[in-house]
Amino acid sequence: MKFKSIHNPLWATTSPVIGLFCLGIGFAAPPSTIVDILLVIGLAISVVSAVHHAEVIAHRVGEPYGTLVLALAVTAIEVALIVSMMIAGGEHPGTFGLARDTVFAAVMLILNGIIGFSLLAGSRRHRTQKYQIHSITAALVTLTAIVSLTLVLPNFTSSSHGPTYTTAQLIFVAIVTLVLFIAFTVFQTIDYRDYFLPLIDGKPADESIGDIDKPSNGETWASLVLLFIGLVVVVLSAKKLAPTLEIGLEAVGAPRAVVGIVIAMIVLLPEGVAAVRAALNDRVQTSLNLAAGSAIASIGLTIPTVAIVALVMGWPLELGLDQKSSVLLFISLFITSISLRTGKTNKLIGTVHITLLAVYLFLSFVP
C-alpha cells in the first residue's frame, strides 16, 4: 500500500502511529498526570487523522458510502467500548443504565450539537445552503421510531415495572431495531441513493464519477486501515481516561449519567469535526448524512448488542429515560423535524439547535 501521496501526506500517516504509541504508554505505565496528558494528545491527533482518512475514503467511494463507513466504524467501536465497560462494571447499579445513558447522549449530541454547529458554520460562510428533504425525512422517520421503541416505550409496558423490558420484549425490540437499521441502510445505499447525494446546481450529483483526482485503491485501503487505528486509539484512550474523568465528575458533584455524555462526546468527536468541515466546504448534505447515519447506527447496533450481553449475563438492562430526558428528547426530535423540512439552512436554525444542546448539558449537570 502507498502511504505517501497527495491524499495521505506524512502527518496523516504518522498521527495514528503516534496516537498508538501514546496509548501503549498509557497501558504500560502507572497512572499519572503525565500519562493522562499523553493520552489526551494521542486522542486529539487521532481524531484529526481519522477525519482526514474518512474524507479520503468518501472521496474514493462517493456519497453516501463515505459517510456510512465513518458512521459504522465509530459505532462499532462505541459498541465495543460500552460492552467492555458493562462487563468490567459487573453488577454495579450504574452498569445497567450505561448503554441507555450513552445512546441518549449520542442522539442529543447529534441532533443538537453536530447538526447545530454544522448548520451555523455553513450558514455563516455560505449564508444559505441546500440539501435534499427526502433524505432527512427518511432518516428522521427511522430515528424517531427507533428512539421511541428503545428509550421511551420501556417506561409504559405493564409486564415489567420500571425502565426495563421483559426477556421476550427485549428480544423483540432488539430485532425490530436491527431491522429498521438495515432497512434504512438499504434505502440509503441501494434503493434511493440519489436522495443522499450532494446538490450541485440544484441537482443530485455523484462527485465520485469521472473524478480523475480520486484516491487509488491502495490509498483508499491505507486510509481505511489508518482510520480504524485512529478510532481504536480514540476509544481506548477514552476508556483509559474514564477513571480520571469519573473522579473529576464526582469532585464537582455531577450525576453518574454524565459519564455517558463524556463517552458519547469523545466517540462522536471525529464525526462532529468531519460534519462541520463538510458544511464549511459547502457540503451540508454530507454533514446531515453523517449526523443521521450516526444517530441511527448508534441505536440500531448498540441496543441489539447490549441486549445480547444483558441476556447472557442475566442483567436487567435499563433502557427507559426519566421524564425530564424524555421531554428533552421529544423537543429535540420535534424541532429537528421542523427545522429541516425546508431544504435550506440559515444561521437561526443552527443557533436554535445549539441552544437546545446547551439546555441539555446544563440540565444534565443540574437536574
Short mmCIF file of C-alpha atoms in Angstrom, two decimals:
data_model
loop_
_atom_site.label_atom_id
_atom_site.label_comp_id
_atom_site.label_asym_id
_atom_site.label_seq_id
_atom_site.Cartn_x
_atom_site.Cartn_y
_atom_site.Cartn_z
CA MET A 1 0.00 0.00 0.00
CA LYS A 2 1.19 3.52 -0.77
CA PHE A 3 1.18 5.66 2.36
CA LYS A 4 2.81 8.79 0.94
CA SER A 5 0.68 10.68 -1.54
CA ILE A 6 -1.28 13.86 -2.04
CA HIS A 7 -4.19 12.10 -0.35
CA ASN A 8 -2.18 10.62 2.53
CA PRO A 9 0.55 13.13 3.48
CA LEU A 10 3.16 12.32 6.09
CA TRP A 11 1.29 13.89 9.01
CA ALA A 12 -1.83 11.85 8.24
CA THR A 13 0.08 8.56 8.19
CA THR A 14 2.18 9.22 11.28
CA SER A 15 -0.56 10.65 13.51
CA PRO A 16 -2.31 7.30 14.17
CA VAL A 17 1.07 5.70 14.89
CA ILE A 18 1.92 8.44 17.39
CA GLY A 19 -1.52 8.05 18.95
CA LEU A 20 -0.96 4.29 19.20
CA PHE A 21 2.41 4.95 20.87
CA CYS A 22 0.81 7.27 23.45
CA LEU A 23 -1.87 4.65 24.08
CA GLY A 24 0.81 1.99 24.62
CA ILE A 25 2.46 4.18 27.24
CA GLY A 26 -0.92 4.65 28.88
CA PHE A 27 -1.38 0.89 29.28
CA ALA A 28 2.24 0.17 30.24
CA ALA A 29 2.94 2.98 32.69
CA PRO A 30 1.25 3.51 36.07
CA PRO A 31 -1.47 6.20 36.18
CA SER A 32 -0.15 9.75 36.45
CA THR A 33 -0.83 13.26 35.22
CA ILE A 34 1.85 12.93 32.52
CA VAL A 35 0.30 9.71 31.24
CA ASP A 36 -3.14 11.37 31.12
CA ILE A 37 -1.66 14.29 29.13
CA LEU A 38 -0.07 11.86 26.64
CA LEU A 39 -3.39 10.05 26.26
CA VAL A 40 -5.17 13.33 25.55
CA ILE A 41 -2.53 14.28 22.96
CA GLY A 42 -2.79 10.88 21.28
CA LEU A 43 -6.58 11.12 21.31
CA ALA A 44 -6.57 14.61 19.76
CA ILE A 45 -4.21 13.85 16.88
CA SER A 46 -6.02 10.56 16.22
CA VAL A 47 -9.31 12.46 15.87
CA VAL A 48 -7.78 14.81 13.30
CA SER A 49 -6.24 11.95 11.31
CA ALA A 50 -9.46 9.91 11.48
CA VAL A 51 -11.40 12.80 9.94
CA HIS A 52 -8.80 13.12 7.16
CA HIS A 53 -8.86 9.42 6.29
CA ALA A 54 -12.65 9.34 6.39
CA GLU A 55 -12.67 12.15 3.82
CA VAL A 56 -10.20 10.23 1.62
CA ILE A 57 -12.48 7.19 1.68
CA ALA A 58 -15.54 9.34 0.99
CA HIS A 59 -13.72 10.93 -1.97
CA ARG A 60 -12.99 7.48 -3.40
CA VAL A 61 -16.33 5.74 -2.94
CA GLY A 62 -18.64 8.77 -3.12
CA GLU A 63 -21.74 9.60 -1.11
CA PRO A 64 -23.38 8.24 0.92
CA TYR A 65 -20.93 5.34 1.23
CA GLY A 66 -18.13 7.52 2.59
CA THR A 67 -20.15 8.89 5.48
CA LEU A 68 -21.60 5.42 6.12
CA VAL A 69 -18.09 3.97 6.53
CA LEU A 70 -17.22 6.51 9.22
CA ALA A 71 -20.58 6.15 10.98
CA LEU A 72 -20.36 2.35 11.08
CA ALA A 73 -16.72 2.32 12.16
CA VAL A 74 -17.31 4.76 15.01
CA THR A 75 -20.49 2.98 16.11
CA ALA A 76 -18.88 -0.46 16.07
CA ILE A 77 -16.09 0.76 18.34
CA GLU A 78 -18.60 2.63 20.52
CA VAL A 79 -20.49 -0.63 21.00
CA ALA A 80 -17.26 -2.44 21.90
CA LEU A 81 -16.45 0.27 24.45
CA ILE A 82 -19.90 0.12 26.06
CA VAL A 83 -19.88 -3.68 26.22
CA SER A 84 -16.37 -3.79 27.71
CA MET A 85 -17.33 -1.20 30.35
CA MET A 86 -20.52 -3.12 31.14
CA ILE A 87 -18.60 -6.36 31.64
CA ALA A 88 -15.90 -4.59 33.68
CA GLY A 89 -18.56 -2.90 35.82
CA GLY A 90 -20.19 -6.20 36.65
CA GLU A 91 -23.33 -5.84 38.74
CA HIS A 92 -22.66 -2.25 39.77
CA PRO A 93 -26.03 -0.39 39.57
CA GLY A 94 -24.61 2.16 37.12
CA THR A 95 -23.74 -0.62 34.68
CA PHE A 96 -27.36 -1.44 33.88
CA GLY A 97 -28.11 2.05 32.55
CA LEU A 98 -24.77 2.78 30.85
CA ALA A 99 -25.97 1.86 27.35
CA ARG A 100 -29.11 4.00 27.74
CA ASP A 101 -27.16 7.00 29.01
CA THR A 102 -24.58 6.76 26.23
CA VAL A 103 -27.08 6.21 23.41
CA PHE A 104 -29.33 9.03 24.64
CA ALA A 105 -26.32 11.34 24.92
CA ALA A 106 -25.23 10.39 21.40
CA VAL A 107 -28.67 11.18 19.95
CA MET A 108 -28.88 14.54 21.74
CA LEU A 109 -25.33 15.49 20.76
CA ILE A 110 -26.02 14.57 17.13
CA LEU A 111 -29.43 16.23 16.80
CA ASN A 112 -28.43 19.45 18.56
CA GLY A 113 -24.63 19.54 18.54
CA ILE A 114 -23.41 18.11 15.22
CA ILE A 115 -26.41 19.39 13.25
CA GLY A 116 -26.45 22.73 15.07
CA PHE A 117 -22.76 23.55 14.65
CA SER A 118 -22.78 22.29 11.04
CA LEU A 119 -25.73 24.48 10.07
CA LEU A 120 -24.37 27.52 11.88
CA ALA A 121 -20.83 27.16 10.50
CA GLY A 122 -22.05 26.54 6.96
CA SER A 123 -24.57 29.38 7.03
CA ARG A 124 -22.05 31.86 8.39
CA ARG A 125 -19.71 31.15 5.50
CA HIS A 126 -22.19 30.46 2.67
CA ARG A 127 -25.35 32.16 4.01
CA THR A 128 -27.88 29.63 2.66
CA GLN A 129 -27.12 26.00 1.85
CA LYS A 130 -29.38 23.44 0.20
CA TYR A 131 -29.91 19.76 0.94
CA GLN A 132 -32.38 17.05 -0.06
CA ILE A 133 -35.53 16.90 2.06
CA HIS A 134 -36.22 13.26 1.11
CA SER A 135 -33.05 12.05 2.84
CA ILE A 136 -33.75 13.94 6.07
CA THR A 137 -37.39 12.81 6.15
CA ALA A 138 -36.42 9.16 5.80
CA ALA A 139 -33.75 9.49 8.47
CA LEU A 140 -35.99 11.29 10.98
CA VAL A 141 -38.84 8.79 10.50
CA THR A 142 -36.47 5.90 11.17
CA LEU A 143 -34.71 7.60 14.08
CA THR A 144 -37.97 8.61 15.78
CA ALA A 145 -39.30 5.05 15.59
CA ILE A 146 -36.09 3.50 16.94
CA VAL A 147 -35.66 6.06 19.73
CA SER A 148 -39.27 5.75 20.87
CA LEU A 149 -39.18 1.95 20.95
CA THR A 150 -35.89 1.71 22.82
CA LEU A 151 -35.73 4.71 25.16
CA VAL A 152 -39.36 5.68 25.85
CA LEU A 153 -41.68 2.67 25.49
CA PRO A 154 -40.00 0.62 28.29
CA ASN A 155 -41.47 3.06 30.82
CA PHE A 156 -45.04 2.26 29.76
CA THR A 157 -45.18 -1.54 29.39
CA SER A 158 -47.12 -3.43 32.06
CA SER A 159 -45.29 -6.78 32.02
CA SER A 160 -42.15 -5.24 33.53
CA HIS A 161 -42.08 -2.44 36.10
CA GLY A 162 -39.62 0.40 35.72
CA PRO A 163 -37.37 1.28 32.79
CA THR A 164 -36.86 -2.33 31.65
CA TYR A 165 -38.31 -4.84 29.20
CA THR A 166 -39.08 -8.47 29.92
CA THR A 167 -36.82 -11.00 28.19
CA ALA A 168 -39.32 -11.59 25.39
CA GLN A 169 -39.92 -7.87 24.91
CA LEU A 170 -36.18 -7.11 24.88
CA ILE A 171 -35.52 -9.75 22.23
CA PHE A 172 -38.40 -8.49 20.08
CA VAL A 173 -37.39 -4.81 20.34
CA ALA A 174 -33.74 -5.68 19.62
CA ILE A 175 -34.80 -7.48 16.43
CA VAL A 176 -37.11 -4.64 15.37
CA THR A 177 -34.35 -2.09 15.99
CA LEU A 178 -31.89 -4.07 13.87
CA VAL A 179 -34.47 -4.48 11.09
CA LEU A 180 -35.09 -0.71 10.99
CA PHE A 181 -31.35 -0.02 10.86
CA ILE A 182 -30.86 -2.47 7.98
CA ALA A 183 -33.91 -1.11 6.15
CA PHE A 184 -32.57 2.46 6.37
CA THR A 185 -29.10 1.37 5.23
CA VAL A 186 -30.55 -0.38 2.17
CA PHE A 187 -32.73 2.67 1.46
CA GLN A 188 -29.70 4.97 1.75
CA THR A 189 -27.19 2.95 -0.26
CA ILE A 190 -29.24 0.99 -2.81
CA ASP A 191 -32.89 1.87 -3.32
CA TYR A 192 -32.73 5.68 -3.13
CA ARG A 193 -29.04 6.53 -3.05
CA ASP A 194 -29.65 9.68 -5.14
CA TYR A 195 -31.61 11.16 -2.21
CA PHE A 196 -28.36 11.37 -0.24
CA LEU A 197 -26.14 12.87 -2.94
CA PRO A 198 -24.95 16.48 -2.63
CA LEU A 199 -26.85 19.08 -4.65
CA ILE A 200 -24.88 20.86 -7.38
CA ASP A 201 -26.80 23.50 -9.34
CA GLY A 202 -29.96 22.19 -7.68
CA LYS A 203 -29.48 18.59 -8.88
CA PRO A 204 -28.11 15.47 -7.12
CA ALA A 205 -24.55 14.85 -8.29
CA ASP A 206 -22.32 11.82 -7.75
CA GLU A 207 -18.97 13.56 -7.50
CA SER A 208 -17.04 10.27 -7.49
CA ILE A 209 -17.88 9.65 -11.17
CA GLY A 210 -15.30 10.98 -13.59
CA ASP A 211 -13.07 12.45 -10.89
CA ILE A 212 -9.51 11.98 -12.15
CA ASP A 213 -8.11 13.07 -8.79
CA LYS A 214 -9.72 10.22 -6.87
CA PRO A 215 -7.51 8.30 -4.43
CA SER A 216 -6.19 5.00 -5.80
CA ASN A 217 -7.27 1.64 -4.40
CA GLY A 218 -4.00 1.46 -2.44
CA GLU A 219 -4.50 4.92 -0.94
CA THR A 220 -8.08 4.07 -0.04
CA TRP A 221 -7.13 0.82 1.71
CA ALA A 222 -4.33 2.64 3.52
CA SER A 223 -6.81 5.26 4.73
CA LEU A 224 -9.24 2.54 5.82
CA VAL A 225 -6.55 0.88 7.95
CA LEU A 226 -5.35 4.19 9.38
CA LEU A 227 -8.95 5.25 10.07
CA PHE A 228 -9.53 2.09 12.06
CA ILE A 229 -6.28 2.58 14.01
CA GLY A 230 -7.21 6.18 14.76
CA LEU A 231 -10.68 5.26 16.00
CA VAL A 232 -9.31 2.45 18.17
CA VAL A 233 -6.87 4.92 19.74
CA VAL A 234 -9.69 7.41 20.37
CA VAL A 235 -11.93 4.88 22.10
CA LEU A 236 -9.25 3.06 24.12
CA SER A 237 -7.74 6.39 25.21
CA ALA A 238 -11.20 7.44 26.36
CA LYS A 239 -11.50 4.21 28.31
CA LYS A 240 -8.13 4.76 29.99
CA LEU A 241 -9.11 8.33 30.83
CA ALA A 242 -12.51 7.26 32.19
CA PRO A 243 -11.38 6.79 35.84
CA THR A 244 -9.83 10.27 35.87
CA LEU A 245 -12.98 11.69 34.32
CA GLU A 246 -15.20 9.94 36.86
CA ILE A 247 -13.10 11.30 39.73
CA GLY A 248 -13.36 14.80 38.26
CA LEU A 249 -17.12 14.49 37.77
CA GLU A 250 -17.60 13.24 41.33
CA ALA A 251 -15.49 16.14 42.60
CA VAL A 252 -17.88 18.65 41.01
CA GLY A 253 -20.95 16.67 42.08
CA ALA A 254 -22.08 15.70 38.57
CA PRO A 255 -24.67 12.89 38.23
CA ARG A 256 -23.41 9.47 37.10
CA ALA A 257 -25.33 9.78 33.81
CA VAL A 258 -22.81 12.45 32.77
CA VAL A 259 -20.30 9.62 32.21
CA GLY A 260 -22.43 8.57 29.23
CA ILE A 261 -22.25 12.12 27.86
CA VAL A 262 -18.46 12.18 28.12
CA ILE A 263 -18.18 8.80 26.36
CA ALA A 264 -20.52 9.93 23.58
CA MET A 265 -18.66 13.24 23.15
CA ILE A 266 -15.31 11.53 22.70
CA VAL A 267 -16.64 8.82 20.39
CA LEU A 268 -18.56 11.32 18.22
CA LEU A 269 -15.69 13.81 18.01
CA PRO A 270 -14.33 12.54 14.65
CA GLU A 271 -17.80 12.62 13.08
CA GLY A 272 -18.55 16.03 14.52
CA VAL A 273 -15.37 17.55 13.15
CA ALA A 274 -15.94 15.90 9.76
CA ALA A 275 -19.54 17.19 9.62
CA VAL A 276 -18.59 20.79 10.44
CA ARG A 277 -15.73 20.72 7.91
CA ALA A 278 -18.11 19.43 5.26
CA ALA A 279 -20.55 22.26 5.97
CA LEU A 280 -17.75 24.83 5.78
CA ASN A 281 -16.85 23.37 2.37
CA ASP A 282 -20.47 23.89 1.24
CA ARG A 283 -21.35 20.20 1.52
CA VAL A 284 -24.13 20.37 4.08
CA GLN A 285 -25.75 17.24 2.63
CA THR A 286 -22.66 15.31 3.70
CA SER A 287 -22.94 16.85 7.18
CA LEU A 288 -26.56 15.75 7.51
CA ASN A 289 -25.76 12.28 6.12
CA LEU A 290 -23.12 11.89 8.83
CA ALA A 291 -25.45 13.08 11.57
CA ALA A 292 -28.42 10.94 10.53
CA GLY A 293 -26.34 7.86 9.84
CA SER A 294 -24.52 8.16 13.16
CA ALA A 295 -27.71 8.54 15.19
CA ILE A 296 -29.46 5.58 13.55
CA ALA A 297 -26.38 3.36 13.67
CA SER A 298 -25.68 4.30 17.29
CA ILE A 299 -29.02 2.89 18.41
CA GLY A 300 -29.55 0.30 15.68
CA LEU A 301 -26.31 -1.52 16.50
CA THR A 302 -25.87 -0.72 20.19
CA ILE A 303 -29.23 -1.86 21.54
CA PRO A 304 -29.23 -5.35 19.95
CA THR A 305 -25.63 -5.92 21.09
CA VAL A 306 -26.09 -4.82 24.70
CA ALA A 307 -29.36 -6.75 24.79
CA ILE A 308 -27.44 -9.95 23.99
CA VAL A 309 -24.86 -9.14 26.68
CA ALA A 310 -27.58 -8.43 29.25
CA LEU A 311 -29.44 -11.64 28.44
CA VAL A 312 -26.27 -13.76 28.61
CA MET A 313 -25.13 -12.16 31.89
CA GLY A 314 -28.63 -12.16 33.36
CA TRP A 315 -28.61 -8.40 33.98
CA PRO A 316 -31.69 -6.11 33.98
CA LEU A 317 -30.97 -3.74 31.10
CA GLU A 318 -32.36 -0.30 31.95
CA LEU A 319 -33.50 1.45 28.76
CA GLY A 320 -36.31 3.81 29.70
CA LEU A 321 -35.48 7.50 30.15
CA ASP A 322 -36.69 9.59 33.06
CA GLN A 323 -39.40 12.21 32.46
CA LYS A 324 -37.01 15.15 32.02
CA SER A 325 -34.89 13.28 29.45
CA SER A 326 -37.98 12.09 27.57
CA VAL A 327 -39.23 15.66 27.27
CA LEU A 328 -35.83 16.90 26.05
CA LEU A 329 -35.71 14.06 23.52
CA PHE A 330 -39.15 14.83 22.08
CA ILE A 331 -38.41 18.56 21.95
CA SER A 332 -35.22 17.83 20.00
CA LEU A 333 -36.96 15.47 17.57
CA PHE A 334 -39.84 17.93 17.10
CA ILE A 335 -37.56 20.93 16.50
CA THR A 336 -35.37 18.92 14.11
CA SER A 337 -38.39 17.76 12.10
CA ILE A 338 -39.47 21.41 11.71
CA SER A 339 -36.07 23.00 11.15
CA LEU A 340 -35.04 20.52 8.43
CA ARG A 341 -38.27 20.50 6.43
CA THR A 342 -37.43 23.33 4.02
CA GLY A 343 -34.32 22.04 2.26
CA LYS A 344 -32.46 25.26 3.12
CA THR A 345 -30.30 26.28 6.06
CA ASN A 346 -29.77 29.53 7.91
CA LYS A 347 -27.94 30.78 11.00
CA LEU A 348 -31.09 30.95 13.15
CA ILE A 349 -31.77 27.22 12.79
CA GLY A 350 -28.22 26.39 13.81
CA THR A 351 -28.47 28.74 16.79
CA VAL A 352 -31.70 27.10 17.99
CA HIS A 353 -30.15 23.62 17.87
CA ILE A 354 -27.04 24.76 19.75
CA THR A 355 -29.26 26.42 22.38
CA LEU A 356 -31.08 23.11 22.88
CA LEU A 357 -27.70 21.43 23.29
CA ALA A 358 -26.78 23.93 26.00
CA VAL A 359 -30.10 23.27 27.79
CA TYR A 360 -29.50 19.51 27.66
CA LEU A 361 -25.94 19.79 29.01
CA PHE A 362 -26.93 22.25 31.75
CA LEU A 363 -29.83 20.08 32.97
CA SER A 364 -27.57 17.02 32.89
CA PHE A 365 -25.26 18.66 35.44
CA VAL A 366 -28.08 20.45 37.31
CA PRO A 367 -31.02 18.06 37.04
#
